[in-house]
Short mmCIF file of C-alpha atoms and ligand atoms in Angstrom, two decimals:
data_model
loop_
_atom_site.label_atom_id
_atom_site.label_comp_id
_atom_site.label_asym_id
_atom_site.label_seq_id
_atom_site.Cartn_x
_atom_site.Cartn_y
_atom_site.Cartn_z
CA MET U 1 0.00 0.00 0.00
CA TYR U 2 1.24 3.47 -0.81
CA PRO U 3 1.08 6.09 1.97
CA PHE U 4 -2.03 8.18 2.46
CA LYS U 5 -3.39 10.65 4.95
CA PHE U 6 -6.29 9.53 7.07
CA HIS U 7 -9.25 11.78 7.90
CA ARG U 8 -12.07 11.05 10.27
CA PRO U 9 -14.93 13.52 9.78
CA ALA U 10 -17.88 13.56 12.19
CA THR U 11 -20.56 14.63 9.72
CA VAL U 12 -21.49 13.99 6.09
CA ARG U 13 -21.00 17.71 5.45
CA GLN U 14 -17.43 17.60 6.71
CA ALA U 15 -16.76 14.46 4.69
CA ALA U 16 -18.10 16.08 1.53
CA GLY U 17 -16.04 19.17 2.28
CA LEU U 18 -12.87 17.09 2.56
CA LEU U 19 -13.64 15.30 -0.71
CA GLY U 20 -14.16 18.60 -2.46
CA ARG U 21 -11.07 20.25 -1.03
CA LEU U 22 -8.44 17.50 -1.05
CA GLU U 23 -6.66 16.38 -4.16
CA ASP U 24 -7.13 12.64 -4.85
CA ALA U 25 -9.25 11.67 -1.83
CA LYS U 26 -11.37 8.54 -1.47
CA LEU U 27 -14.05 7.52 0.98
CA LEU U 28 -13.44 4.49 3.19
CA ALA U 29 -16.54 2.51 4.22
CA GLY U 30 -16.11 -1.19 5.08
CA GLY U 31 -12.87 -1.30 3.14
CA HIS U 32 -13.61 -4.72 1.64
CA THR U 33 -13.13 -3.54 -1.88
CA LEU U 34 -10.94 -0.49 -1.41
CA LEU U 35 -8.29 -1.99 0.91
CA PRO U 36 -7.66 -5.05 -1.28
CA VAL U 37 -7.14 -2.86 -4.35
CA MET U 38 -4.90 -0.49 -2.39
CA LYS U 39 -2.87 -3.48 -1.19
CA GLN U 40 -2.45 -4.55 -4.82
CA ARG U 41 -1.44 -0.97 -5.61
CA LEU U 42 -4.22 -0.73 -8.17
CA ALA U 43 -5.44 2.31 -6.26
CA SER U 44 -3.31 4.77 -4.35
CA PRO U 45 -5.42 7.63 -3.05
CA ALA U 46 -3.48 10.38 -1.29
CA HIS U 47 -6.25 10.77 1.30
CA LEU U 48 -8.75 8.41 2.89
CA VAL U 49 -11.90 9.91 4.34
CA ASP U 50 -13.32 7.45 6.89
CA LEU U 51 -17.11 7.27 7.09
CA SER U 52 -17.20 4.94 10.09
CA ARG U 53 -17.52 7.58 12.80
CA ILE U 54 -20.29 9.61 11.20
CA GLU U 55 -23.52 9.30 13.15
CA GLY U 56 -26.72 8.37 11.41
CA LEU U 57 -25.20 6.77 8.32
CA ALA U 58 -26.06 3.24 9.46
CA GLY U 59 -29.50 1.94 10.28
CA ILE U 60 -32.67 0.40 8.94
CA GLU U 61 -36.14 1.85 9.07
CA ALA U 62 -39.48 0.98 7.50
CA LYS U 63 -41.03 4.24 6.36
CA GLY U 64 -44.54 3.86 5.02
CA ARG U 65 -44.27 2.07 1.71
CA SER U 66 -40.52 1.93 1.61
CA LEU U 67 -37.58 0.63 3.50
CA ALA U 68 -34.72 3.02 4.25
CA VAL U 69 -31.26 1.51 4.67
CA GLY U 70 -28.31 3.71 5.65
CA ALA U 71 -25.20 3.65 3.47
CA MET U 72 -22.96 2.35 6.28
CA THR U 73 -25.32 -0.49 7.20
CA THR U 74 -23.36 -3.74 6.93
CA HIS U 75 -24.44 -6.74 4.90
CA ALA U 76 -24.79 -8.71 8.17
CA GLU U 77 -27.10 -6.07 9.64
CA VAL U 78 -29.37 -6.21 6.59
CA ALA U 79 -29.32 -10.03 6.52
CA ASP U 80 -30.25 -10.31 10.20
CA SER U 81 -32.73 -7.44 10.40
CA GLY U 82 -36.28 -8.34 11.38
CA VAL U 83 -37.47 -5.11 9.77
CA VAL U 84 -35.92 -6.03 6.41
CA ARG U 85 -37.13 -9.62 6.74
CA ALA U 86 -40.70 -8.37 7.29
CA ALA U 87 -40.67 -5.74 4.53
CA ILE U 88 -38.51 -7.23 1.75
CA PRO U 89 -37.34 -10.74 2.67
CA ALA U 90 -35.56 -11.05 -0.69
CA LEU U 91 -33.25 -8.21 0.32
CA ALA U 92 -32.29 -9.93 3.58
CA ASP U 93 -31.66 -13.15 1.63
CA LEU U 94 -29.47 -11.31 -0.85
CA ALA U 95 -27.37 -9.64 1.85
CA GLY U 96 -26.91 -13.02 3.56
CA GLN U 97 -25.38 -14.41 0.36
CA ILE U 98 -22.67 -11.78 -0.04
CA GLY U 99 -19.17 -13.17 0.46
CA ASP U 100 -18.74 -14.86 3.83
CA PRO U 101 -19.66 -13.97 7.44
CA ALA U 102 -16.51 -11.90 8.06
CA VAL U 103 -17.00 -9.98 4.81
CA ARG U 104 -20.62 -9.32 5.80
CA HIS U 105 -19.52 -7.90 9.15
CA ARG U 106 -17.56 -5.14 7.40
CA GLY U 107 -18.92 -4.58 3.88
CA THR U 108 -21.61 -1.91 3.48
CA LEU U 109 -24.51 -1.12 1.18
CA GLY U 110 -23.08 2.28 0.21
CA GLY U 111 -19.67 0.83 -0.61
CA SER U 112 -21.19 -1.88 -2.75
CA LEU U 113 -23.32 0.56 -4.77
CA ALA U 114 -20.58 3.16 -5.19
CA ASN U 115 -18.23 0.46 -6.41
CA ASN U 116 -20.79 -0.98 -8.88
CA ASP U 117 -18.83 -4.17 -9.48
CA PRO U 118 -20.48 -5.96 -12.44
CA THR U 119 -20.72 -9.13 -10.33
CA ALA U 120 -21.97 -7.52 -7.10
CA ASP U 121 -25.37 -8.43 -5.67
CA TYR U 122 -26.91 -5.19 -4.37
CA PRO U 123 -27.05 -3.38 -7.73
CA ALA U 124 -29.53 -6.03 -8.94
CA ALA U 125 -31.78 -5.41 -5.92
CA CYS U 126 -31.69 -1.65 -6.40
CA LEU U 127 -32.54 -1.84 -10.07
CA ALA U 128 -35.33 -4.42 -9.70
CA LEU U 129 -36.91 -2.71 -6.71
CA ASP U 130 -36.70 0.75 -8.34
CA ALA U 131 -34.69 2.04 -5.38
CA THR U 132 -33.78 5.67 -4.87
CA ILE U 133 -30.19 6.42 -3.87
CA VAL U 134 -30.14 9.41 -1.55
CA THR U 135 -26.82 11.25 -1.57
CA SER U 136 -25.32 14.30 0.10
CA LYS U 137 -26.57 16.31 -2.89
CA ARG U 138 -29.70 14.75 -4.40
CA ARG U 139 -31.83 11.69 -5.02
CA ILE U 140 -30.91 9.37 -7.87
CA LYS U 141 -33.15 6.65 -9.27
CA ALA U 142 -31.44 3.29 -9.66
CA ASP U 143 -32.19 3.39 -13.41
CA ASP U 144 -29.94 6.45 -13.65
CA PHE U 145 -27.40 5.50 -11.00
CA PHE U 146 -25.62 2.50 -12.55
CA GLN U 147 -23.68 3.61 -15.61
CA GLY U 148 -21.54 0.68 -16.71
CA LEU U 149 -18.55 -1.19 -15.31
CA PHE U 150 -17.59 0.34 -11.97
CA GLN U 151 -19.27 3.56 -13.14
CA THR U 152 -22.06 5.39 -11.34
CA ALA U 153 -23.80 8.75 -11.49
CA LEU U 154 -21.94 9.85 -8.34
CA GLU U 155 -19.87 13.00 -8.61
CA PRO U 156 -16.39 12.95 -7.08
CA ASP U 157 -17.50 14.77 -3.93
CA GLU U 158 -20.87 13.07 -3.57
CA ILE U 159 -21.63 10.65 -0.74
CA ILE U 160 -24.35 8.01 -0.59
CA VAL U 161 -26.34 8.60 2.59
CA ARG U 162 -29.11 6.04 2.36
CA VAL U 163 -31.14 3.97 -0.06
CA LEU U 164 -34.94 3.89 -0.24
CA PHE U 165 -36.38 0.59 -1.39
CA PRO U 166 -40.10 0.68 -2.28
CA ILE U 167 -41.74 -2.40 -0.78
CA PRO U 168 -42.81 -4.74 -3.61
CA LYS U 169 -45.76 -7.14 -3.64
CA LYS U 170 -43.39 -10.03 -4.28
CA ALA U 171 -39.67 -10.34 -4.81
CA ALA U 172 -36.86 -12.86 -4.86
CA TYR U 173 -33.17 -13.14 -5.69
CA VAL U 174 -31.41 -16.19 -7.03
CA LYS U 175 -27.65 -16.24 -7.33
CA PHE U 176 -25.42 -18.69 -9.10
CA ARG U 177 -22.13 -18.21 -7.31
CA ASN U 178 -18.69 -18.24 -8.67
CA GLN U 179 -17.33 -20.99 -6.43
CA ALA U 180 -13.97 -19.30 -5.90
CA SER U 181 -14.83 -15.64 -5.48
CA ARG U 182 -18.38 -16.03 -4.07
CA TYR U 183 -19.52 -13.17 -6.28
CA ALA U 184 -22.38 -13.75 -8.72
CA LEU U 185 -21.53 -15.63 -11.89
CA VAL U 186 -25.10 -14.66 -12.68
CA GLY U 187 -27.70 -13.30 -10.28
CA VAL U 188 -31.32 -12.46 -11.08
CA PHE U 189 -33.57 -10.28 -8.93
CA VAL U 190 -37.28 -10.09 -9.72
CA ALA U 191 -39.77 -7.69 -8.17
CA ARG U 192 -43.51 -7.65 -8.74
CA ARG U 193 -44.58 -4.10 -8.02
CA PRO U 194 -48.10 -2.65 -8.01
CA SER U 195 -47.67 -1.20 -11.50
CA GLU U 196 -44.92 -3.26 -13.12
CA VAL U 197 -42.60 -6.23 -12.96
CA ARG U 198 -38.85 -5.65 -12.98
CA VAL U 199 -36.14 -8.18 -13.67
CA ALA U 200 -32.51 -7.19 -13.04
CA VAL U 201 -29.48 -9.27 -13.92
CA THR U 202 -26.03 -8.98 -12.37
CA GLY U 203 -22.81 -10.86 -13.07
CA ALA U 204 -23.48 -11.26 -16.76
CA GLY U 205 -23.35 -7.92 -18.53
CA THR U 206 -20.19 -6.43 -20.05
CA ASP U 207 -21.72 -3.11 -19.02
CA GLY U 208 -22.72 -4.16 -15.51
CA VAL U 209 -26.18 -4.72 -14.10
CA PHE U 210 -29.12 -4.50 -16.55
CA ARG U 211 -32.87 -5.07 -16.86
CA MET U 212 -34.53 -7.70 -19.05
CA ALA U 213 -37.37 -5.84 -20.79
CA ALA U 214 -38.70 -8.90 -22.67
CA PHE U 215 -39.00 -10.91 -19.43
CA GLU U 216 -40.62 -7.98 -17.64
CA GLN U 217 -43.30 -7.66 -20.31
CA ALA U 218 -44.04 -11.37 -20.30
CA LEU U 219 -44.22 -11.52 -16.50
CA LYS U 220 -46.44 -8.47 -16.30
CA ALA U 221 -49.11 -10.33 -18.26
CA ARG U 222 -48.83 -13.29 -15.92
CA PHE U 223 -46.38 -13.65 -13.05
CA ALA U 224 -45.40 -17.29 -13.53
CA PRO U 225 -42.32 -19.16 -14.80
CA LYS U 226 -44.40 -20.44 -17.72
CA SER U 227 -44.71 -16.91 -19.07
CA LEU U 228 -41.03 -17.10 -19.95
CA ASP U 229 -41.49 -20.15 -22.18
CA GLY U 230 -40.13 -19.56 -25.66
CA LEU U 231 -38.13 -16.50 -24.60
CA THR U 232 -34.40 -16.81 -25.16
CA VAL U 233 -31.61 -14.56 -24.03
CA PRO U 234 -29.14 -13.36 -26.67
CA ALA U 235 -25.49 -13.86 -25.69
CA GLU U 236 -24.62 -10.55 -27.32
CA GLY U 237 -23.35 -8.02 -24.76
CA LEU U 238 -22.76 -10.67 -22.12
CA SER U 239 -19.33 -11.27 -20.66
CA SER U 240 -17.07 -14.18 -21.50
CA ASP U 241 -14.18 -15.07 -19.22
CA ILE U 242 -12.39 -18.04 -17.69
CA HIS U 243 -15.38 -18.64 -15.43
CA ALA U 244 -18.09 -18.86 -18.09
CA SER U 245 -18.76 -18.09 -21.74
CA ALA U 246 -21.37 -15.58 -22.85
CA ASP U 247 -23.53 -18.45 -24.12
CA TYR U 248 -23.41 -20.16 -20.76
CA ARG U 249 -24.32 -16.94 -18.98
CA ALA U 250 -27.21 -16.37 -21.41
CA HIS U 251 -28.50 -19.84 -20.65
CA LEU U 252 -28.14 -19.30 -16.90
CA ILE U 253 -30.14 -16.08 -17.04
CA GLY U 254 -33.06 -17.99 -18.52
CA VAL U 255 -32.80 -20.78 -15.95
CA LEU U 256 -32.41 -18.46 -12.98
CA ALA U 257 -35.22 -16.18 -14.15
CA ARG U 258 -37.63 -19.10 -14.05
CA ARG U 259 -36.39 -20.15 -10.63
CA VAL U 260 -36.57 -16.66 -9.22
CA VAL U 261 -40.18 -16.16 -10.32
CA GLU U 262 -41.07 -19.47 -8.74
CA ALA U 263 -39.28 -18.44 -5.54
CA ALA U 264 -41.09 -15.08 -5.47
CA ASN U 265 -44.44 -16.82 -5.83
CA LYS U 266 -43.60 -19.22 -3.02
CA ALA U 267 -42.33 -16.49 -0.71
CA VAL U 268 -45.79 -15.02 -0.17
CA MET R 1 3.03 10.83 -2.55
CA THR R 2 2.46 11.93 1.04
CA ARG R 3 4.95 11.04 3.74
CA PRO R 4 3.39 8.79 6.35
CA SER R 5 2.66 10.63 9.56
CA LEU R 6 2.09 8.55 12.66
CA THR R 7 -1.38 8.53 14.16
CA LYS R 8 -2.10 7.61 17.75
CA ILE R 9 -4.72 4.98 18.49
CA SER R 10 -6.07 3.42 21.68
CA LEU R 11 -7.89 0.12 21.81
CA THR R 12 -8.17 -2.95 23.98
CA VAL R 13 -6.59 -6.18 22.85
CA ASN R 14 -7.59 -9.28 24.79
CA GLY R 15 -8.90 -7.04 27.56
CA LYS R 16 -5.72 -5.01 27.90
CA ALA R 17 -5.65 -1.29 27.08
CA ILE R 18 -3.15 -0.57 24.30
CA SER R 19 -1.91 2.67 22.82
CA ALA R 20 0.14 2.73 19.67
CA SER R 21 1.38 5.19 17.07
CA VAL R 22 0.80 3.77 13.63
CA ASP R 23 1.46 4.63 10.03
CA PRO R 24 -2.10 4.92 8.63
CA ARG R 25 -1.34 2.05 6.23
CA THR R 26 -0.87 -0.40 9.10
CA LEU R 27 -3.30 -3.29 8.87
CA LEU R 28 -4.87 -4.57 12.05
CA VAL R 29 -3.09 -7.91 11.57
CA THR R 30 0.26 -6.13 11.27
CA LEU R 31 -0.36 -4.24 14.48
CA LEU R 32 -1.25 -7.48 16.26
CA ARG R 33 1.63 -9.57 14.97
CA GLU R 34 4.47 -7.11 14.55
CA GLU R 35 3.82 -4.43 17.16
CA LEU R 36 2.13 -6.50 19.86
CA GLY R 37 3.84 -9.84 19.19
CA LEU R 38 0.52 -11.69 19.01
CA THR R 39 1.57 -14.09 16.28
CA GLY R 40 -1.29 -16.53 16.82
CA THR R 41 -3.25 -14.58 14.21
CA HIS R 42 -1.93 -15.76 10.86
CA VAL R 43 -1.68 -14.30 7.38
CA GLY R 44 -2.50 -16.94 4.81
CA CYS R 45 -3.43 -15.07 1.67
CA ASP R 46 -3.36 -11.36 2.45
CA THR R 47 -6.17 -11.04 -0.13
CA SER R 48 -9.26 -11.40 2.13
CA GLN R 49 -9.94 -14.97 1.04
CA CYS R 50 -8.60 -17.51 3.54
CA GLY R 51 -9.73 -16.45 7.02
CA ALA R 52 -6.44 -17.35 8.76
CA CYS R 53 -6.39 -13.78 10.10
CA VAL R 54 -9.88 -13.75 11.66
CA VAL R 55 -10.13 -11.94 15.01
CA HIS R 56 -13.09 -10.45 16.86
CA VAL R 57 -13.64 -6.70 16.82
CA ASP R 58 -16.37 -5.59 19.20
CA GLY R 59 -17.46 -9.23 19.33
CA LYS R 60 -17.68 -9.82 15.59
CA ALA R 61 -15.46 -11.98 13.41
CA VAL R 62 -13.50 -9.92 10.89
CA LYS R 63 -10.53 -10.49 8.61
CA SER R 64 -7.75 -8.49 10.23
CA CYS R 65 -5.80 -8.36 6.94
CA THR R 66 -8.63 -6.30 5.48
CA MET R 67 -9.04 -3.70 8.17
CA LEU R 68 -6.82 -0.75 9.04
CA ALA R 69 -5.46 -0.64 12.56
CA LEU R 70 -6.90 2.90 12.62
CA THR R 71 -10.38 1.43 12.19
CA ALA R 72 -9.88 -0.50 15.43
CA ASP R 73 -9.27 2.75 17.33
CA GLY R 74 -11.53 2.74 20.40
CA ARG R 75 -12.66 -0.84 19.78
CA ALA R 76 -12.19 -4.13 21.61
CA VAL R 77 -10.14 -6.74 19.78
CA VAL R 78 -9.91 -10.39 20.81
CA THR R 79 -7.36 -12.74 19.25
CA ILE R 80 -6.77 -16.47 19.69
CA GLU R 81 -4.38 -15.61 22.54
CA GLY R 82 -7.28 -13.97 24.39
CA LEU R 83 -9.43 -17.09 24.63
CA ALA R 84 -7.61 -18.71 27.55
CA ALA R 85 -5.05 -17.32 29.95
CA GLU R 86 -1.52 -18.71 29.85
CA GLY R 87 -1.49 -21.98 31.79
CA ALA R 88 -5.28 -21.98 32.28
CA PRO R 89 -7.50 -24.66 30.68
CA LEU R 90 -8.15 -24.09 26.98
CA HIS R 91 -11.37 -22.50 25.72
CA PRO R 92 -13.99 -25.22 25.03
CA MET R 93 -13.72 -24.58 21.28
CA GLN R 94 -9.95 -25.03 21.39
CA GLU R 95 -10.41 -28.19 23.44
CA ALA R 96 -12.93 -29.49 20.89
CA PHE R 97 -10.45 -28.99 18.03
CA ARG R 98 -7.89 -30.99 19.99
CA ASP R 99 -10.33 -33.76 20.94
CA ASN R 100 -11.73 -34.13 17.42
CA HIS R 101 -8.46 -33.91 15.52
CA GLY R 102 -9.69 -30.63 13.94
CA LEU R 103 -6.22 -29.61 12.80
CA GLN R 104 -3.20 -30.95 11.04
CA CYS R 105 -0.58 -28.29 10.32
CA GLY R 106 -2.53 -25.81 12.43
CA PHE R 107 -2.05 -22.82 10.15
CA CYS R 108 -5.77 -22.19 9.60
CA THR R 109 -6.73 -23.12 13.16
CA PRO R 110 -6.68 -19.73 14.93
CA GLY R 111 -8.96 -18.29 12.23
CA MET R 112 -11.17 -21.39 12.29
CA ILE R 113 -11.58 -21.16 16.07
CA MET R 114 -12.30 -17.42 16.09
CA THR R 115 -14.84 -17.96 13.30
CA ALA R 116 -16.33 -20.96 15.13
CA ILE R 117 -16.94 -18.94 18.29
CA ASP R 118 -18.53 -16.19 16.21
CA ILE R 119 -20.87 -18.81 14.67
CA VAL R 120 -21.90 -19.98 18.14
CA ASN R 121 -22.46 -16.38 19.24
CA ARG R 122 -24.81 -15.82 16.32
CA LYS R 123 -26.41 -19.22 15.78
CA GLY R 124 -26.41 -20.89 19.16
CA HIS R 125 -25.11 -24.16 20.50
CA GLU R 126 -26.92 -26.71 18.32
CA LEU R 127 -25.29 -26.47 14.92
CA ASP R 128 -26.00 -28.85 12.08
CA ASP R 129 -23.37 -29.72 9.48
CA ARG R 130 -25.01 -27.66 6.79
CA THR R 131 -24.94 -24.50 8.90
CA ILE R 132 -21.32 -25.01 9.89
CA ARG R 133 -20.23 -25.63 6.31
CA ASP R 134 -22.09 -22.55 5.03
CA GLU R 135 -20.62 -20.41 7.76
CA LEU R 136 -17.08 -21.60 7.00
CA GLU R 137 -17.33 -20.11 3.50
CA GLY R 138 -14.52 -17.66 4.25
CA ASN R 139 -12.11 -20.02 6.04
CA LEU R 140 -9.84 -22.23 3.98
CA CYS R 141 -7.92 -25.28 5.19
CA ARG R 142 -5.39 -27.03 2.98
CA CYS R 143 -4.91 -30.10 5.19
CA THR R 144 -7.93 -31.57 6.88
CA GLY R 145 -10.60 -31.80 4.19
CA TYR R 146 -12.83 -30.02 6.71
CA GLN R 147 -14.58 -33.15 8.07
CA ASN R 148 -12.96 -32.95 11.47
CA ILE R 149 -13.20 -29.18 11.60
CA VAL R 150 -16.96 -29.45 11.17
CA LYS R 151 -17.07 -32.13 13.88
CA SER R 152 -14.93 -30.00 16.20
CA ILE R 153 -17.16 -26.96 15.80
CA ALA R 154 -20.34 -28.93 16.48
CA ALA R 155 -18.76 -30.40 19.62
CA GLY R 156 -17.23 -27.09 20.71
CA ALA R 157 -20.58 -25.34 20.30
CA LYS R 158 -22.22 -27.85 22.63
CA ALA R 159 -19.36 -27.63 25.13
CA MET R 160 -19.64 -23.83 25.19
CA ALA R 161 -23.22 -24.17 26.42
CA SER R 162 -22.12 -25.88 29.58
CA ALA R 163 -18.92 -23.89 30.07
C1 FAD W 301 -13.74 -12.19 0.00
C2 FAD W 301 -14.77 -11.22 -0.49
C3 FAD W 301 -15.95 -11.70 -1.05
C4 FAD W 301 -16.94 -10.82 -1.51
N1 FAD W 301 -18.06 -11.34 -2.06
C5 FAD W 301 -19.02 -10.52 -2.54
C6 FAD W 301 -20.22 -11.03 -3.11
O1 FAD W 301 -20.46 -12.24 -3.14
N2 FAD W 301 -21.13 -10.14 -3.58
C7 FAD W 301 -20.93 -8.79 -3.52
O2 FAD W 301 -21.80 -8.05 -3.95
N3 FAD W 301 -19.83 -8.28 -2.97
C8 FAD W 301 -18.86 -9.11 -2.48
N4 FAD W 301 -17.73 -8.56 -1.91
C9 FAD W 301 -17.59 -7.10 -1.86
C10 FAD W 301 -18.15 -6.55 -0.57
O3 FAD W 301 -19.55 -6.62 -0.58
C11 FAD W 301 -17.68 -5.11 -0.35
O4 FAD W 301 -17.83 -4.90 1.00
C12 FAD W 301 -18.41 -4.04 -1.10
O5 FAD W 301 -18.38 -4.22 -2.48
C13 FAD W 301 -17.80 -2.68 -0.85
O6 FAD W 301 -18.29 -2.18 0.33
P1 FAD W 301 -17.34 -1.57 1.44
O7 FAD W 301 -18.23 -1.02 2.49
O8 FAD W 301 -16.37 -2.60 1.86
O9 FAD W 301 -16.68 -0.37 0.65
P2 FAD W 301 -15.19 0.18 0.54
O10 FAD W 301 -14.28 -0.88 0.08
O11 FAD W 301 -14.82 0.93 1.76
O12 FAD W 301 -15.42 1.22 -0.64
C14 FAD W 301 -15.67 0.82 -1.97
C15 FAD W 301 -15.78 2.04 -2.88
O13 FAD W 301 -16.98 2.77 -2.61
C16 FAD W 301 -16.71 4.09 -2.20
N5 FAD W 301 -17.69 4.40 -1.15
C17 FAD W 301 -17.87 3.69 -0.01
N6 FAD W 301 -18.92 4.18 0.70
C18 FAD W 301 -19.42 5.21 -0.03
C19 FAD W 301 -20.53 6.10 0.16
N7 FAD W 301 -21.33 6.03 1.24
N8 FAD W 301 -20.75 7.05 -0.78
C20 FAD W 301 -19.97 7.12 -1.90
N9 FAD W 301 -18.92 6.31 -2.13
C21 FAD W 301 -18.65 5.35 -1.21
C22 FAD W 301 -15.27 4.08 -1.75
O14 FAD W 301 -14.67 5.32 -1.89
C23 FAD W 301 -14.66 3.03 -2.66
O15 FAD W 301 -14.35 3.60 -3.89
C24 FAD W 301 -16.73 -9.41 -1.42
C25 FAD W 301 -15.57 -8.92 -0.85
C26 FAD W 301 -14.60 -9.79 -0.39
C27 FAD W 301 -13.35 -9.23 0.22
S1 FES W 302 -4.86 -13.50 5.49
FE1 FES W 302 -6.70 -12.42 5.82
S2 FES W 302 -8.13 -13.57 4.73
FE2 FES W 302 -6.27 -14.61 4.26
S1 FES W 303 -4.76 -27.65 9.36
FE1 FES W 303 -3.32 -27.07 7.84
S2 FES W 303 -4.41 -25.48 6.82
FE2 FES W 303 -5.89 -26.26 8.12
#
């Protein structure tokens, strides 16, 4: 790791101020993406701005028709939360499948979204649930937030504060894990909302998380695995690597989409 | 590139109050092993994969190779050395690993035991194989094939109930 200066602001305002003022500063949340890449010297920020001592950034609250989860809430807190389990059980299930128990004790929602790893789990939940990402500056809809591989709508001095997840009628997440990394080889999140059905796919796209419009249309007519009969997924635009070919990923999306709809129907 | 400036931190390690001046880059595991001489916590991969470096921070299992020492400022850290006092009987989970042949070379064992105790803290004393295997996702062992580790943890979990 290259040297850096460490800052420990007490408020989001101070943290944003530091980001704006300092040359080459990065936020530190759970550190489970940032520290490994700093150790590999793939990142070498001159300043780290620690979010861990800012009050009010972690926590879970059901607010009317949505669930608010603070940016610094850990994966373990979401997985074990009775409030999440009651409102959106699929979200608790998803958080409980991230990495391993020690990773879940440190990794955070905000860090995962800001990083927008194409194989991360949370982006699929945000996109399928039509979440709103609340930052230090504004509110960003999930559809506008994720902008390709490791790219988001966040400005350099913008901090995720919390995420609002509208509570769906039904939802489920099914993940086919990469056995070595535990990330998603392919993961599919489905949400049946009052006005629409959304299907989001992670792990597969060369441009990161994406929605499957054809599946959404078919499921809107009837929310059952059978509705997907005859629909195929083109391999075009899907990633190919040592773990799986684009064709294999395309096939998996179809298989997992059927399973996830079945799971969502069973969950209620 | 900025020159490292030392930052002062205070924490408890195995119940003892510690103050140290650290380069901000110092990992928690480096502080434990190199500054405090607590070499029971191992570094297997240094890439957050293997779990040999697992310690408890404020009662929760974390990979100490993936946490800055600065992040432990003001927190309570427990390492394998903190489970039983020198000369005192072993912790029931340590005893269970010995009784059930839960180790061979022993390199992964401190991390396994710290993870095992964390599992018991979260999931209770009656652990089935499936639960133990799922929960060991982040702890790798190159020797045992895991069978006896799983047995040890189930036995240790039970023993902790009566300890
Ligand atoms: C062994 C291992 C297995 C893993 N498996 C999975 C998996 O299966 N699925 C999965 O989805 N993830 C997985 N992860 C990643 C894990 O979920 C990370 O914790 C997460 O991606 C990043 O969150 P963090 O809190 O650790 O962020 P950090 O590493 O601290 O930060 C990541 C990035 O986000 C920025 N950032 C952090 N917080 C904010 C904020 N509030 N506002 C704006 N920017 C911010 C940082 O500046 C940094 O650029 C794994 C990690 C490890 C080490
Ligand atoms: S040394 Fe920390 S996980 Fe391997
Ligand atoms: S006993 Fe040798 S690595 Fe586990």
